[in-house]
Amino acid sequence: MPTVQQIYFPAPPGKASASLRAALAKCIPGHALPREFYTAPDLFAYDMHHFVTAHWHCVGHTSMLAAPGDFFTAELAGESFILVRGDDGAVRALLNVCRHRGARLCDESYGHARHGRFVCPYHAWTYDSAGQLQTARVSEPGFRSADYPLKQARVHVEEGMIFITLAQQPLGLAHVQEAFAASARVYGWRNAKVAARKTYHMQANWKLVEENYQECYHCGPAHQEYSKRHTYARTEQQREGADASLRARHAALGIDLRDTDFYFRKAQPGQESADSIRSALVDGVVSGSRDGRGVALLMGDFKMRGYDGGSSFIDVGPTSNFVAYPDYTLLYRTIPQTVDRTAFELIWLVDNAAREGVDYQLDALTWLWDHTSQEDRHIIETNQRGVNSVFFEPGPYNPMETYARQYSEWYLEALRTALSQPL
């Protein structure tokens, strides 16, 4: 049986614990995090080992790997991976690092491996789509290719979405499966394809990106186009009537969308965090589009039932978030890179039968969330510049920031637990 070398993210140096203890001592319940959590490189190392890489992360969709040899690259915690469909049909996440001298094997963002092979551009060591070394030129006598396979991350596919983890003891996926059964299955993600991918690079800490996603207190001032279409930009009390009407429409249409909440600290021990929450759109709006009308073919169960006037928010782990409409879905990936550098990638999914230029126009499909993401980049970078100040003092969370507060408390709990464990 071929050798597989699975990898786990390394622990931060022991000296970093003193910095973490000092930062935790500054935390005030109900308040935003102190500046060190957004500016200290040694705390970023703790983030990666004890929070980010302890979880599962969605990196793409199986339609991106339609045939054996198809691949795309994805980043997690500063590491690059080649997601590839093997000759045996399996999806693998190969570390994008040659086992010879460490050169990056693949710089392309996607493509097809010719003859199912990846050839190192430096010394031409050649690997197959399962990560096994096939050729090492002019090797010493006794050299064993089997001893040098590409290292791999664990992979799981759920309703067409590809997840990877660098955890030594991966979390269970029962909550993810339950949340997806109540949402992704209804929206038809398994039978979708990627229509567009865009990456936005920001000079900001990754937690500012995720905290921004987790609250809509900023939506009114910062996202006027989003707010014209989504009732989620309003207070919980202001949304009650619209959400009740949405549930009634689901019942009338026979659509089995259900709220599930195993997110943040609600996850059971040993299970990955996940939720699925429905939300009404503004009256007259049926999709996330410029004119409020549909922009693509209906997907999943909506094909036979029509638009419901709502959307769903689905979340998995600390960096994978989804927004689903009846005619398209958006995957929102937060990608930590360094303490003050983050990328977030948006992937738009449509029904696999939809034809660009006929069933959807790319500009119309991507308009709202591209526009919103450009606005997010501006306000998040502004946020980072502010918390960089030595005079910054965290203020209290607002009632419309409940999820951002819960996210921060979930994160802090993970770091406090890490301090109680031997290094």
XYZ file of C-alpha atoms in Angstrom, residues 57-206:
150
model
C -11.871 24.400 6.281
C -13.739 24.454 2.988
C -11.355 25.025 0.075
C -13.586 24.517 -2.945
C -16.135 22.398 -4.779
C -15.816 19.006 -6.446
C -16.810 20.510 -9.813
C -13.339 22.078 -9.808
C -11.981 18.508 -9.995
C -14.290 17.042 -12.602
C -11.819 14.559 -14.129
C -8.766 12.612 -12.926
C -5.749 14.948 -13.058
C -7.792 18.134 -12.566
C -6.350 20.279 -9.786
C -6.535 23.631 -8.054
C -4.372 25.181 -5.366
C -5.596 26.475 -2.021
C -3.934 28.130 0.939
C -4.428 27.378 4.647
C -2.429 28.924 7.485
C 0.294 30.113 5.118
C 0.664 26.657 3.534
C -0.147 25.847 -0.092
C -1.995 22.664 -1.091
C -2.740 21.025 -4.425
C -6.289 19.671 -4.458
C -6.348 16.973 -7.114
C -8.629 14.251 -8.430
C -6.600 11.036 -8.529
C -6.746 8.310 -11.139
C -8.739 6.323 -8.579
C -11.318 9.139 -8.359
C -10.322 10.176 -4.837
C -9.831 13.838 -3.906
C -6.507 14.566 -2.203
C -4.838 17.611 -0.662
C -1.114 17.378 -1.455
C 1.313 19.748 0.225
C 2.702 21.962 -2.531
C 6.319 21.334 -1.477
C 8.772 19.053 -3.275
C 10.358 16.390 -1.050
C 13.802 17.078 -2.541
C 14.815 20.679 -1.850
C 11.440 22.172 -1.010
C 10.576 23.963 -4.243
C 6.922 24.749 -4.824
C 5.617 22.192 -7.293
C 2.723 24.138 -8.745
C 2.221 27.896 -9.131
C -0.963 27.679 -11.199
C -4.249 28.355 -9.421
C -5.951 25.551 -11.354
C -5.419 23.255 -14.311
C -4.953 19.664 -15.419
C -1.869 17.614 -14.574
C -0.561 16.216 -17.835
C -0.527 12.426 -17.687
C -1.608 12.801 -14.045
C 1.879 13.971 -13.046
C 3.315 16.934 -11.141
C 6.893 17.770 -12.113
C 9.043 19.926 -9.840
C 10.321 22.878 -11.900
C 13.646 22.852 -10.024
C 15.107 19.339 -10.412
C 12.227 17.504 -12.135
C 11.279 15.136 -9.341
C 7.962 13.766 -10.581
C 4.903 12.751 -8.543
C 1.645 11.078 -9.505
C -1.813 12.369 -8.576
C -1.760 10.290 -5.383
C 1.402 12.121 -4.269
C 3.744 9.166 -4.829
C 7.238 9.944 -6.119
C 7.660 8.374 -9.559
C 11.002 9.742 -10.752
C 14.027 11.236 -8.980
C 16.713 11.847 -11.575
C 20.262 10.480 -11.069
C 19.568 9.168 -7.574
C 22.070 7.349 -5.359
C 22.044 3.540 -5.403
C 19.533 2.261 -2.870
C 17.374 5.377 -3.074
C 13.739 4.405 -2.423
C 11.084 6.548 -4.119
C 8.465 5.107 -1.767
C 10.136 6.945 1.137
C 9.422 10.379 -0.362
C 5.713 10.830 -1.092
C 4.207 14.294 -0.978
C 2.772 15.114 2.418
C -1.017 15.353 2.610
C -3.805 16.945 4.617
C -6.954 15.037 5.515
C -9.888 15.573 3.148
C -13.661 15.271 3.538
C -16.334 15.986 0.921
C -19.852 16.983 2.022
C -22.577 17.806 -0.523
C -19.909 18.667 -3.083
C -17.905 20.939 -0.753
C -14.264 19.955 -0.137
C -12.928 20.352 3.407
C -9.380 19.854 4.682
C -7.840 19.874 8.142
C -4.345 19.953 9.620
C -5.537 18.738 13.023
C -3.754 15.746 14.531
C -7.096 14.581 15.956
C -9.731 15.859 13.508
C -13.078 16.988 14.828
C -16.134 14.911 13.978
C -18.456 16.108 11.227
C -21.891 15.113 12.557
C -22.946 18.767 13.023
C -21.775 19.648 9.513
C -23.757 16.785 8.054
C -26.876 17.806 9.981
C -26.566 21.475 8.971
C -25.953 20.553 5.324
C -28.892 18.134 5.282
C -31.105 21.031 6.347
C -29.663 23.521 3.840
C -27.006 22.485 1.288
C -29.015 19.467 0.153
C -32.081 21.669 -0.402
C -30.043 24.243 -2.357
C -28.545 21.531 -4.562
C -24.856 22.111 -3.841
C -23.906 18.577 -4.851
C -25.151 19.284 -8.381
C -23.550 22.714 -8.685
C -20.507 24.105 -10.464
C -18.182 27.053 -9.942
C -19.104 30.115 -11.988
C -16.521 32.543 -10.563
C -13.650 32.862 -8.058
C -12.256 36.133 -6.728
C -9.642 36.721 -4.028
C -9.356 39.936 -2.031
C -6.076 40.664 -0.241
C -6.144 42.773 2.899
C -3.611 44.295 5.233
C -5.454 43.155 8.326
C -5.516 40.372 10.895
C -7.737 37.433 10.014
